[in-house]
Coordinates of C-alpha atoms (C1' of nucleotides) in Angstrom, one line a residue:
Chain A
X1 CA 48.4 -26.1 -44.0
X2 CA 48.5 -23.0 -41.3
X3 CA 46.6 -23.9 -38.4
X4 CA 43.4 -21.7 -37.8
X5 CA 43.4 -20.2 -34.2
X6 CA 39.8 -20.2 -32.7
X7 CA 39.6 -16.3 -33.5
X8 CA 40.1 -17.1 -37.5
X9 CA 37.9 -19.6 -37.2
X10 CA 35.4 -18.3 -35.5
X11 CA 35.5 -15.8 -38.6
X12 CA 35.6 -18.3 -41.1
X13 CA 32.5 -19.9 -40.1
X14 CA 30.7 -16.6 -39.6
X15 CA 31.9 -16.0 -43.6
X16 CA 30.3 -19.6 -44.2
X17 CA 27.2 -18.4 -42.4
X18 CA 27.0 -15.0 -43.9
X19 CA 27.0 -16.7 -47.9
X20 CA 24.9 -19.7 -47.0
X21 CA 22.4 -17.2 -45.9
X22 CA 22.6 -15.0 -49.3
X23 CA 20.9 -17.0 -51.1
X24 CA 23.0 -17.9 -53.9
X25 CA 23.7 -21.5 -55.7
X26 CA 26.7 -22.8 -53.6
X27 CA 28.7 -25.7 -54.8
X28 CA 31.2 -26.9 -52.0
X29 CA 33.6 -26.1 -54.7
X30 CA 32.8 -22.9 -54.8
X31 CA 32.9 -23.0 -50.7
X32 CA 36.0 -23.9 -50.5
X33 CA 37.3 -21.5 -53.0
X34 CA 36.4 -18.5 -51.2
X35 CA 37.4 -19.4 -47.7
X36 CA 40.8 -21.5 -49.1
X37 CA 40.4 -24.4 -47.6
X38 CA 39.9 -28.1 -48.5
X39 CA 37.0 -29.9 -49.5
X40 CA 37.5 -32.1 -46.4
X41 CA 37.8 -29.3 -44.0
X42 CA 34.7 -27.5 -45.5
X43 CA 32.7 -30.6 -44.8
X44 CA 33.7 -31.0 -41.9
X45 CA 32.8 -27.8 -40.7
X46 CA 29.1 -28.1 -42.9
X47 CA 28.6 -31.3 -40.6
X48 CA 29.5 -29.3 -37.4
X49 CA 26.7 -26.9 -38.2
X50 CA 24.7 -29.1 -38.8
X51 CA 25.6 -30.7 -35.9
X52 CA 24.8 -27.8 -34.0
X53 CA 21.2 -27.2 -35.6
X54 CA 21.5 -25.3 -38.6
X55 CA 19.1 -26.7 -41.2
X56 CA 21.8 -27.0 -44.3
X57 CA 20.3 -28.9 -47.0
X58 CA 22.5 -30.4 -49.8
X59 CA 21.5 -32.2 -53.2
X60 CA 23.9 -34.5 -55.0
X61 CA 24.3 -34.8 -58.4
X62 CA 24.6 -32.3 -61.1
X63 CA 23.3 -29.1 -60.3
X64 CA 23.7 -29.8 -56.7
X65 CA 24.6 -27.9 -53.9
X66 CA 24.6 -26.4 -50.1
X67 CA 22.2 -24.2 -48.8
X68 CA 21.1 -23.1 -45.6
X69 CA 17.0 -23.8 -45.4
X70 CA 14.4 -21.2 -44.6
X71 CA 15.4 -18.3 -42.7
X72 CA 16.5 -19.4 -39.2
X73 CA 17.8 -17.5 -36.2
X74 CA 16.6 -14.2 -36.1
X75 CA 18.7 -11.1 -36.8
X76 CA 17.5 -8.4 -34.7
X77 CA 14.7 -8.3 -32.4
X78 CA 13.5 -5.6 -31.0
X79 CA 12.0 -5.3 -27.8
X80 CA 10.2 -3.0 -25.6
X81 CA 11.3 -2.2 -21.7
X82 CA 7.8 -3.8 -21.0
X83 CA 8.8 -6.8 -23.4
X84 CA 12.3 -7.1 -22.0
X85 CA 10.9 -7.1 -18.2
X86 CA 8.6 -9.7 -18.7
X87 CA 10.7 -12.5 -20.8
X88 CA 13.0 -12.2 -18.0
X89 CA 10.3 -13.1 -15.5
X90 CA 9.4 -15.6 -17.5
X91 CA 12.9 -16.9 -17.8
X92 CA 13.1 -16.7 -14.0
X93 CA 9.8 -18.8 -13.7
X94 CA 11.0 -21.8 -15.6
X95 CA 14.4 -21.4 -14.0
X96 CA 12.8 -21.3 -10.9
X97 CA 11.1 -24.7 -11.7
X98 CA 14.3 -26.7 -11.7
X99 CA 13.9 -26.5 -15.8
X100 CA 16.3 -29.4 -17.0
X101 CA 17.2 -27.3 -20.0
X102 CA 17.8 -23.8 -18.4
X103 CA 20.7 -24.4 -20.7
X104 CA 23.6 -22.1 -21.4
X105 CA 21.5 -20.7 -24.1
X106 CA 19.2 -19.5 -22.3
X107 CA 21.6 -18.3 -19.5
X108 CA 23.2 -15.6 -22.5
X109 CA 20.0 -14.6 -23.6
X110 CA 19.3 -13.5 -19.7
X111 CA 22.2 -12.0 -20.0
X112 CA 21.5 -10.4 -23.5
X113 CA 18.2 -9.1 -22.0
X114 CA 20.3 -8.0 -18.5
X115 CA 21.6 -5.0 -20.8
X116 CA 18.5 -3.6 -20.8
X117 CA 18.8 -2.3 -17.9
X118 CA 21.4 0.7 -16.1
X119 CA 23.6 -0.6 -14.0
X120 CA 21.9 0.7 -10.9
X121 CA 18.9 -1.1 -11.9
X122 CA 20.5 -4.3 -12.6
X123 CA 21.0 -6.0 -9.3
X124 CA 17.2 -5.2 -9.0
X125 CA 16.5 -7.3 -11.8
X126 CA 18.5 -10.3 -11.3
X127 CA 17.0 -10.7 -7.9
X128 CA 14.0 -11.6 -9.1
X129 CA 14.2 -15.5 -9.9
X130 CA 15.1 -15.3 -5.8
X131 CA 11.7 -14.2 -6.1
X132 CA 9.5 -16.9 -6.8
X133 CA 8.5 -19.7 -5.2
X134 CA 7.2 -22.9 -6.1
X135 CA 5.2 -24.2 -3.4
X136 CA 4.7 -28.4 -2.5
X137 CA 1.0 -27.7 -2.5
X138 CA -1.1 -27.8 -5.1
X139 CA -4.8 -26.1 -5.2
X140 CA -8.1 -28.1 -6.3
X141 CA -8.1 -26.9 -10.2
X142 CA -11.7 -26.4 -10.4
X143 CA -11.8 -23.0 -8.7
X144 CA -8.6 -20.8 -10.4
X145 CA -9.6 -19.1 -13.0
X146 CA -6.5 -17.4 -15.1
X147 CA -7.9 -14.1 -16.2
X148 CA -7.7 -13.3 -19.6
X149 CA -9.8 -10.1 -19.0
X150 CA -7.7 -8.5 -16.9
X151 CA -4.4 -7.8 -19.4
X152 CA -4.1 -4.3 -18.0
X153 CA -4.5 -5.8 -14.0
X154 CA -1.8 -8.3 -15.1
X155 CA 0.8 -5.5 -16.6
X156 CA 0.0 -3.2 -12.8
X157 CA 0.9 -6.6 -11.0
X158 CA 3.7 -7.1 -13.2
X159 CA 5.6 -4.2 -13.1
X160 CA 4.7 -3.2 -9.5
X161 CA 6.6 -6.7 -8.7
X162 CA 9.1 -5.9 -10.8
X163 CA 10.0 -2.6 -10.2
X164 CA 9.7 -3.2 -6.0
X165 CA 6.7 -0.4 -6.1
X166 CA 3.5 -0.3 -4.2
X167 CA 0.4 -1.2 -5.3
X168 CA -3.2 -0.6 -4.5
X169 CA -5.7 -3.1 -5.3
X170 CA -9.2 -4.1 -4.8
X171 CA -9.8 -7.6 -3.5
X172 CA -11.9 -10.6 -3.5
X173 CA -11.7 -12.2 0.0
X174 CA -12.1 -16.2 0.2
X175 CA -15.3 -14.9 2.3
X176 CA -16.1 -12.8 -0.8
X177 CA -16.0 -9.9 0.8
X178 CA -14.2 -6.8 -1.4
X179 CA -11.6 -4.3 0.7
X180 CA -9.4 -1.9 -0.9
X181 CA -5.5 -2.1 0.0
X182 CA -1.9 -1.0 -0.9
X183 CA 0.5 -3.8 -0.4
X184 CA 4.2 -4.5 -1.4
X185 CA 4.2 -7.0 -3.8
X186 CA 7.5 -9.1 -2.6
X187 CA 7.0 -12.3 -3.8
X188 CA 5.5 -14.8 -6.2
X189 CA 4.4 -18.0 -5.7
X190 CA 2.8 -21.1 -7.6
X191 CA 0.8 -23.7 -5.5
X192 CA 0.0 -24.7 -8.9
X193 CA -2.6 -24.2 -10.6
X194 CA -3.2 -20.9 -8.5
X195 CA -0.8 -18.2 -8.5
X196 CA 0.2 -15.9 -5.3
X197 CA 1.6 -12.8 -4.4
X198 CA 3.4 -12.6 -0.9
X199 CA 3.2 -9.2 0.2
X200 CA 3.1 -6.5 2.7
X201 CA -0.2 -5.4 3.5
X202 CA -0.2 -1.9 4.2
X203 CA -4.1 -2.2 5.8
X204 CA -3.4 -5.0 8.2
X205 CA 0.6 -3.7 8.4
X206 CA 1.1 -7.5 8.2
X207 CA 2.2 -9.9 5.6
X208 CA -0.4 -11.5 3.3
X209 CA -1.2 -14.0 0.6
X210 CA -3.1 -12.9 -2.1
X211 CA -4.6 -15.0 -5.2
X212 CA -3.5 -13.2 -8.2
X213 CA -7.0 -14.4 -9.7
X214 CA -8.6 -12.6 -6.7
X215 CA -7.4 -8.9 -6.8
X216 CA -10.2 -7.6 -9.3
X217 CA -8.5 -3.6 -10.0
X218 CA -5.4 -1.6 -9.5
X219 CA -3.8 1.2 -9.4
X220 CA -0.5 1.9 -9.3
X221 CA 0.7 4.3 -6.3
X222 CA 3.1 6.7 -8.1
X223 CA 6.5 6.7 -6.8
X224 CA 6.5 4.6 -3.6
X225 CA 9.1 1.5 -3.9
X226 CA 9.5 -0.5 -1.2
X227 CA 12.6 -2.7 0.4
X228 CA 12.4 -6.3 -0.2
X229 CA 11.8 -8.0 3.6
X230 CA 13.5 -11.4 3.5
X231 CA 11.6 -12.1 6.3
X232 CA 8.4 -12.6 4.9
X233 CA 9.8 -15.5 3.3
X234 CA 11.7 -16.7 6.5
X235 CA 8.7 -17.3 8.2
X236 CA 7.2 -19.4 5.6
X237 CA 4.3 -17.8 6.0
X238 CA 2.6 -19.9 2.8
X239 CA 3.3 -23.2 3.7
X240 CA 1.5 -22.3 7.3
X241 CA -0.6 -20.8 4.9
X242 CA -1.5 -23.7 3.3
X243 CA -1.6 -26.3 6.0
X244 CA -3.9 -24.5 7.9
X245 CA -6.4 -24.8 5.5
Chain B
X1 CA 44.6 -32.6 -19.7
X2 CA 42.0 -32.9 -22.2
X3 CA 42.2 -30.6 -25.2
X4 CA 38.7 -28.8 -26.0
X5 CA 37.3 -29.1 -29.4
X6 CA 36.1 -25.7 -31.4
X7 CA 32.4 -26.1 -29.6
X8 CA 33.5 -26.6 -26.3
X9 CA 35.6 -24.0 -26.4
X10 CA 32.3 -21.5 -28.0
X11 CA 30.2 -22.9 -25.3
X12 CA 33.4 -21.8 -22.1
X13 CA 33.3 -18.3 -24.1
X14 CA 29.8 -18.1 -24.2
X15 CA 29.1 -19.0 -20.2
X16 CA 32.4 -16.4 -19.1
X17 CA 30.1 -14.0 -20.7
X18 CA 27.4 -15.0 -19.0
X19 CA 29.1 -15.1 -16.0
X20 CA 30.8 -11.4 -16.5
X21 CA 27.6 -9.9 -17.3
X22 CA 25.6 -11.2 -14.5
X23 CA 26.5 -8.3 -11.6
X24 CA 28.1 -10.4 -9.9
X25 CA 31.9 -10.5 -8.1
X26 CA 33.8 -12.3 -9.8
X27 CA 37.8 -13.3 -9.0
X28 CA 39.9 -15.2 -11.5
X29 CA 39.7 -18.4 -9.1
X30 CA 35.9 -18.3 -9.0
X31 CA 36.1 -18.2 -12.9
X32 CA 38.7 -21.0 -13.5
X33 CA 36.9 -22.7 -11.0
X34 CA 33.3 -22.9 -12.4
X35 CA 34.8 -23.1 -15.8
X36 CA 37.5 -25.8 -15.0
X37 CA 40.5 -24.8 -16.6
X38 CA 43.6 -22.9 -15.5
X39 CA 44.4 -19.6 -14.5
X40 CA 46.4 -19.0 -17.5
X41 CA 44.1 -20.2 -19.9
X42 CA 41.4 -18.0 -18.4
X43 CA 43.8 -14.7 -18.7
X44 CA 44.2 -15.5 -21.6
X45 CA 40.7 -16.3 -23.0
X46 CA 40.0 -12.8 -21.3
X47 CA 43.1 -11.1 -23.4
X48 CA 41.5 -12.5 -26.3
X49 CA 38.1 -11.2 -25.2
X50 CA 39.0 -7.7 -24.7
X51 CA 41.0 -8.4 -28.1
X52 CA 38.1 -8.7 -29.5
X53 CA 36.5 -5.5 -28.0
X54 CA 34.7 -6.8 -25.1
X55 CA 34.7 -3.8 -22.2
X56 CA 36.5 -5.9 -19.5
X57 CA 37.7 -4.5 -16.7
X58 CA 39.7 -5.5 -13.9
X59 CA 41.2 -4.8 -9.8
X60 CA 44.3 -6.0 -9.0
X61 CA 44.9 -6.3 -5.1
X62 CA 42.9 -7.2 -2.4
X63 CA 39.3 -7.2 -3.2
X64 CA 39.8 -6.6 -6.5
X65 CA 38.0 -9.2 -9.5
X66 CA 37.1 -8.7 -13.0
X67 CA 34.0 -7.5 -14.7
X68 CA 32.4 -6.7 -18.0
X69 CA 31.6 -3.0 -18.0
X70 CA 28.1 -3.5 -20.2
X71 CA 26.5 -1.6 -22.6
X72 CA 22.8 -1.1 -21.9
X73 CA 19.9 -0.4 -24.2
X74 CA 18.4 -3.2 -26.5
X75 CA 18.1 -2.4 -29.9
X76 CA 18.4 -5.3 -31.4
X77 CA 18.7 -8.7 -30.3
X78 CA 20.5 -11.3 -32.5
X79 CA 19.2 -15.4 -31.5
X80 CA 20.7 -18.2 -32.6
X81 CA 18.4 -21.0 -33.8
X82 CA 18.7 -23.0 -30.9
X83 CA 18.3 -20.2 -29.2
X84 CA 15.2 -19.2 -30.6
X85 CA 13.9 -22.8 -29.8
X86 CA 14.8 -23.1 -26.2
X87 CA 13.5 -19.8 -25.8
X88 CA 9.9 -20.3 -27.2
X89 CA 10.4 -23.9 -25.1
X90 CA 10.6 -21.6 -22.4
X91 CA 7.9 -19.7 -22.9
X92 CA 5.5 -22.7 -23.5
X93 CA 6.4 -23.9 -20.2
X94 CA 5.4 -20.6 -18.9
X95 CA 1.7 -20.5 -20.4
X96 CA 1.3 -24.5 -19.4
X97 CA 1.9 -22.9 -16.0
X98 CA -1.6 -21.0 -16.3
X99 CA 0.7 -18.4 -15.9
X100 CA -1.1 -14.8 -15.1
X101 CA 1.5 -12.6 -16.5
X102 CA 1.5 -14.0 -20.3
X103 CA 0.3 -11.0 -21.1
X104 CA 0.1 -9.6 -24.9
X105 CA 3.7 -8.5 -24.1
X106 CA 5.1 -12.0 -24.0
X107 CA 2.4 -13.3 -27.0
X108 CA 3.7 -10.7 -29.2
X109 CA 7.5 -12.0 -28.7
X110 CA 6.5 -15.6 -29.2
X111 CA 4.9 -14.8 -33.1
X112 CA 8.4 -12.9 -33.1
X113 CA 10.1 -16.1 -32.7
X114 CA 7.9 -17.8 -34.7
X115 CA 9.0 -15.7 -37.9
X116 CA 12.4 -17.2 -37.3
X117 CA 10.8 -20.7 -38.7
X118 CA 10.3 -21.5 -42.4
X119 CA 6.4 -21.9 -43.0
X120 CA 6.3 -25.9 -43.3
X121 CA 7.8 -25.8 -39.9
X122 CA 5.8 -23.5 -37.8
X123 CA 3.3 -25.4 -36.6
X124 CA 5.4 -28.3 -35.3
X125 CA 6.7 -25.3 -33.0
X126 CA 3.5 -23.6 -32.6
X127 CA 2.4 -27.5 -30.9
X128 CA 5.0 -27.3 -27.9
X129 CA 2.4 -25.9 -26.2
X130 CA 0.3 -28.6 -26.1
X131 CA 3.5 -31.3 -25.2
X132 CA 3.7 -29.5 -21.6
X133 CA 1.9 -30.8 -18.7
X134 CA 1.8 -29.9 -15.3
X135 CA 0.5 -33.2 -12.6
X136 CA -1.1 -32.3 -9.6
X137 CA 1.4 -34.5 -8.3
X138 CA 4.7 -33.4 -6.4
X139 CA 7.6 -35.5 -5.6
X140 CA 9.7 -35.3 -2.6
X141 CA 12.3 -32.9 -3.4
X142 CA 15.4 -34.8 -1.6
X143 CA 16.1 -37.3 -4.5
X144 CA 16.2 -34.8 -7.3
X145 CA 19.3 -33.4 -8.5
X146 CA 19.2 -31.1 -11.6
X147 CA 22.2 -31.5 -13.6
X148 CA 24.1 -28.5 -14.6
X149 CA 26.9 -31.0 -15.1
X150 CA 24.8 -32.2 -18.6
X151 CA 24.7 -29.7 -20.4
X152 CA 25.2 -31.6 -23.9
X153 CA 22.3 -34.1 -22.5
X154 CA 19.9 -31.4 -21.5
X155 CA 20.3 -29.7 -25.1
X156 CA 20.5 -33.4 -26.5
X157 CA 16.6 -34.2 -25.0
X158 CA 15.5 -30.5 -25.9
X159 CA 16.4 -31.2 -29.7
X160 CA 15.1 -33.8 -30.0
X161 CA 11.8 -33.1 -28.1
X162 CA 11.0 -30.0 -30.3
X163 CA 12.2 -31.7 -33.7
X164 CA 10.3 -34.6 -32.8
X165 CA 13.3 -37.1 -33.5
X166 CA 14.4 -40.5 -31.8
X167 CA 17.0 -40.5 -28.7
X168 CA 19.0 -43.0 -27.8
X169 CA 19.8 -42.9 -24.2
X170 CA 21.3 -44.5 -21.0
X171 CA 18.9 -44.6 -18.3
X172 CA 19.1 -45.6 -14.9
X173 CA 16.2 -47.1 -13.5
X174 CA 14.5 -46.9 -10.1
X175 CA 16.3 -50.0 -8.9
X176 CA 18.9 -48.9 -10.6
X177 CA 19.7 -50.9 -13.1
X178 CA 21.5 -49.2 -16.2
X179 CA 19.7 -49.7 -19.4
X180 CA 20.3 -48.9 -23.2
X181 CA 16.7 -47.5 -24.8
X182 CA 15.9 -45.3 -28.0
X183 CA 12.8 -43.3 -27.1
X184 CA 10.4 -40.8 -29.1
X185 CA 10.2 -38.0 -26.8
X186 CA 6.3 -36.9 -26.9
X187 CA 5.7 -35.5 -24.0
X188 CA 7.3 -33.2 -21.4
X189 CA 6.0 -33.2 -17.3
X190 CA 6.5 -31.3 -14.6
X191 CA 5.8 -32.9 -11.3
X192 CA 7.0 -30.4 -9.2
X193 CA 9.9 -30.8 -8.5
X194 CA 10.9 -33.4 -11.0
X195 CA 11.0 -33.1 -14.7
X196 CA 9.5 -36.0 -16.6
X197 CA 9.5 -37.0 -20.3
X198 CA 6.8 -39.2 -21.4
X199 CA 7.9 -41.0 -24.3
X200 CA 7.4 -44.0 -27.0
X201 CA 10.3 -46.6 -25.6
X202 CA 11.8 -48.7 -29.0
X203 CA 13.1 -51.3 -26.8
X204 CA 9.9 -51.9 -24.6
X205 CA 7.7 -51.1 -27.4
X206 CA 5.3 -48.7 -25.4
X207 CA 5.2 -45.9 -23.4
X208 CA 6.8 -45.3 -20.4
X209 CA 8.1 -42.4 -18.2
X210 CA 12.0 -41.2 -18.0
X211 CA 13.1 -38.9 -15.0
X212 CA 14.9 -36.2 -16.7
X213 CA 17.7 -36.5 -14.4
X214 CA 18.3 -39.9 -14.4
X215 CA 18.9 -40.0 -18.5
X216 CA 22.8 -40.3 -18.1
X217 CA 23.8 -40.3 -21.3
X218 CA 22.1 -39.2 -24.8
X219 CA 22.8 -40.3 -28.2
X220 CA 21.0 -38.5 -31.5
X221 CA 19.8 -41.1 -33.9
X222 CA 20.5 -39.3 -36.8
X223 CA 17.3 -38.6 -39.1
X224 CA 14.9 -40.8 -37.3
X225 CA 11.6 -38.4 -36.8
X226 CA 8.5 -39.1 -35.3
X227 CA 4.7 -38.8 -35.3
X228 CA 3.4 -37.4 -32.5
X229 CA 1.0 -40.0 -30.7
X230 CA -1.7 -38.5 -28.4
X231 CA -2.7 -41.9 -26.6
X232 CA 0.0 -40.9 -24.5
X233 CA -1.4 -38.9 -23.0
X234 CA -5.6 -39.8 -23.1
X235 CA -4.5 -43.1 -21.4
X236 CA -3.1 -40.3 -18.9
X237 CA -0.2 -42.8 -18.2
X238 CA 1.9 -40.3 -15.9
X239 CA -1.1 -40.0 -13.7
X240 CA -1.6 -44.0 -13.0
X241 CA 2.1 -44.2 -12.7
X242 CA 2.2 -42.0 -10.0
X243 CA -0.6 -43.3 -8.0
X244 CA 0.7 -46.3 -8.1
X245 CA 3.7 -45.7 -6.7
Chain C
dT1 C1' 27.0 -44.6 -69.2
dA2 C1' 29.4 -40.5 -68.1
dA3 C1' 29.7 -36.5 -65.6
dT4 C1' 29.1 -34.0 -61.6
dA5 C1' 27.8 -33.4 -57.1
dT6 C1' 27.8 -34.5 -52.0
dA7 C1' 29.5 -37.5 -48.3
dT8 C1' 32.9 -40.4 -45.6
dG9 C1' 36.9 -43.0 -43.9
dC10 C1' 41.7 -43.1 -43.0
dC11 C1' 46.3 -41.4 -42.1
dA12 C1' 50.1 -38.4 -41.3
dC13 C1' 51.4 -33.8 -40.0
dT14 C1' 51.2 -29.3 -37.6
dT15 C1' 50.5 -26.4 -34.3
dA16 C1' 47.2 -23.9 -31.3
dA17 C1' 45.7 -24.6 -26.9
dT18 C1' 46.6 -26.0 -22.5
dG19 C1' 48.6 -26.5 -17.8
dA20 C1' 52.3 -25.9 -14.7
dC21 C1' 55.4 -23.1 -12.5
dA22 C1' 57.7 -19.0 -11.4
dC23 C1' 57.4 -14.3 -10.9
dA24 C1' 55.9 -9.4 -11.5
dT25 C1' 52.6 -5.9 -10.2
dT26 C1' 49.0 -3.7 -7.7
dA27 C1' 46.1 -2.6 -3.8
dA28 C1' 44.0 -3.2 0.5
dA29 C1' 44.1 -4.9 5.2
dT30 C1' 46.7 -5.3 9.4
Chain D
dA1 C1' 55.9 -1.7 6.9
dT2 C1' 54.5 -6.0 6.1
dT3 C1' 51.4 -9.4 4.7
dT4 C1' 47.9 -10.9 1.9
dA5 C1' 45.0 -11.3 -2.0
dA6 C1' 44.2 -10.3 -6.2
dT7 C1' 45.4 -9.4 -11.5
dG8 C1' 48.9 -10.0 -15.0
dT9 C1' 53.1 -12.2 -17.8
dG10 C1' 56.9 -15.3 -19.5
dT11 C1' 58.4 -19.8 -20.8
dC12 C1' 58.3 -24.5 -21.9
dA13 C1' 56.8 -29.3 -22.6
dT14 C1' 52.8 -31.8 -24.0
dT15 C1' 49.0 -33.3 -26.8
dA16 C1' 45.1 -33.8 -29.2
dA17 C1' 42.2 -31.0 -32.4
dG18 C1' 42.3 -29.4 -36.9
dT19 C1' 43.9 -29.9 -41.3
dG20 C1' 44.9 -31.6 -46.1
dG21 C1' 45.3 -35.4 -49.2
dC22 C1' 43.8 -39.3 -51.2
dA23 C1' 40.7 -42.9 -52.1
dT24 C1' 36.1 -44.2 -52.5
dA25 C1' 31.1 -44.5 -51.7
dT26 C1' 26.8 -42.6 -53.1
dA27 C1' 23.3 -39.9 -55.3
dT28 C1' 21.5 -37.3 -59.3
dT29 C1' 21.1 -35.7 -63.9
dA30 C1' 22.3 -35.3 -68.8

DNA sequence: TAATATATGCCACTTAATGACACATTAAAT
DNA sequence: ATTTAATGTGTCATTAAGTGGCATATATTA
């Protein structure tokens, strides 16, 4: 009779949940009885889970039942700063694409993941799906090779982008010749299938494009972070980049 | 105006959250704006929020705005099913990219997620991989409009893309003629910076191609599954259709 | 065939949720 | 001091979502 408020039933369902998931013979009877209300409402709310992706399995009959299949969702994850930092990247990358179904799921679990972090840090964070690019250019395939070797060269790139901190690195240039550098790893860009890094190179004291499948070691210089230069993005230095090619 | 139903009104929670947690300003009017209801119904889904225990703070007067004072650290991370699935979606897309940074980090996340799957089910997920393309084609970036206005479609198309079930929608062709189809959604194709589905059309009986963003309206057919059907995507249909256009 | 389940359609009733409007309160800018 | 821009609160009419009840369909087993 009552009306349920949406705090109650918010609760209510969370009950429903919490003894599907035990995993005890249920009988919609048996439902009903424990959260007191009808048959009608409880199936009702069964189809609204169901509705909304949760596997519940029913059999008819004698000796039937509800149950909620398999073990689905997941109750508590843990992860790693490193893990953290990179799942947001990669949320940031397929957001960055335009991804039709950057849905509101995915938007809390951003924002699940944001609490990671200390405040101070935070604003450093969500800046970074401003930094990455997807370029109109692609690259001729045959040449990129991702590197699977170089885990440990991916991490350095990762974090130094992450954390805005310089980076020194030993590259490959398209000439094949090998220079050392430390550059400011601003940006991140995918002429697919090739990735880039926009950066300030501290050698040349110039901005720079460099293929991530290039740089062949680094090391991380301890403590110097950098400020993010909009401006190296202004100038659209890649798409100059690429058309003079 | 329009009452909401019990999901709607999970989902307008669920993005204030998100909104709140991202470090952003936020004023009442920006809320009640993106969230389209009134200023008393969002005070009062805020009462109920900081009801509820949520750390929400607020400045009256000029300037002022509301916040959620978060809680950092990540011990343990609870994911709904669908967000466990959008999620690992997300992370496929990310290694179809030839993405550098998939490091070990992000590989040891996505058998994480995978644990979240009854056995019988895991390698229909563990194949989502293999559903993502890239095209070395891009389209001109003028005509395409990402819809954050369809939410319930996008989730509608990602459901039934990872669950391999039939999809009725309303699609509006390029001379834009409205039609009814039910499609098997096989495939999923980025060319940059449209999003394409490559799917099994019911009412043309053979493949064909769907812009993501002209889909207008999406229907579930109930329990209709589907086998995948890799001709798709040997006869490399999306790459013909492009160059002929 | 009977018994026991789930599943669904329909209808009337209740009331929680909403929006509108007015107004109080606080704080900063001028 | 005054204005302005923000958060809060009170009240009231409206309305459609949620509910229960009942009938009935459907599936499964003893």
């Amino acid at each position: 009779m009552a009306k349920t408020n949406f705090k109650s039933r918010v609760e209510r369902r969370s009950r429903l949940l919490g003894m599907l998931r035990s995993e005890q013979h249920w009988t919609t009877s048996d439902l009903r009885a424990h959260l007191q209300v009808s048959q009608r409402t409880l199936m009702r709310e069964l189809a609204s889970l169901k509705d909304e992706g949760y596997p519940i399995e029913s059999d008819r009959g004698r000796g039937g039942g509800v149950r909620l299949a398999g073990r689905w969702g997941i109750e508590r994850l843990m992860l790693s700063h490193k893990e953290v930092i990179e799942l947001l990247l990669a949320l940031a990358i397929v957001e960055s694409l335009n991804f039709p179904f950057m849905t509101s799921n995915l938007q809390v679990i951003k924002q699940k993941l944001y609490q990671a972090f200390p405040e101070n840090q935070r604003s450093k964070v969500s800046r970074i799906r401003k930094r990455i690019f997807v370029s109109k250019h692609f690259r001729s395939a045959a040449a990129y090779q991702p590197s699977d070797a170089h885990i440990d060269i991916s991490q350095a790139i990762c974090e130094s982008f992450l954390e805005q901190r310089c980076l020194n690195i030993d590259y490959i240039s398209e000439d094949k010749r090998c220079s050392s550098r430390t550059i400011e790893p601003h940006y991140l860009m995918l002429a697919w299938p090739v990735w880039y890094i926009v950066a300030w190179d501290h050698l040349r004291n110039a901005p720079r494009i460099f293929r991530i499948d290039r740089i062949k070691n680094t090391k991380k210089v301890a403590s110097k972070s950098f400020k993010l230069r909009p401006e190296l993005i202004a100038d659209d230095p890649y798409e100059h980049h690429f058309s003079s090619i």
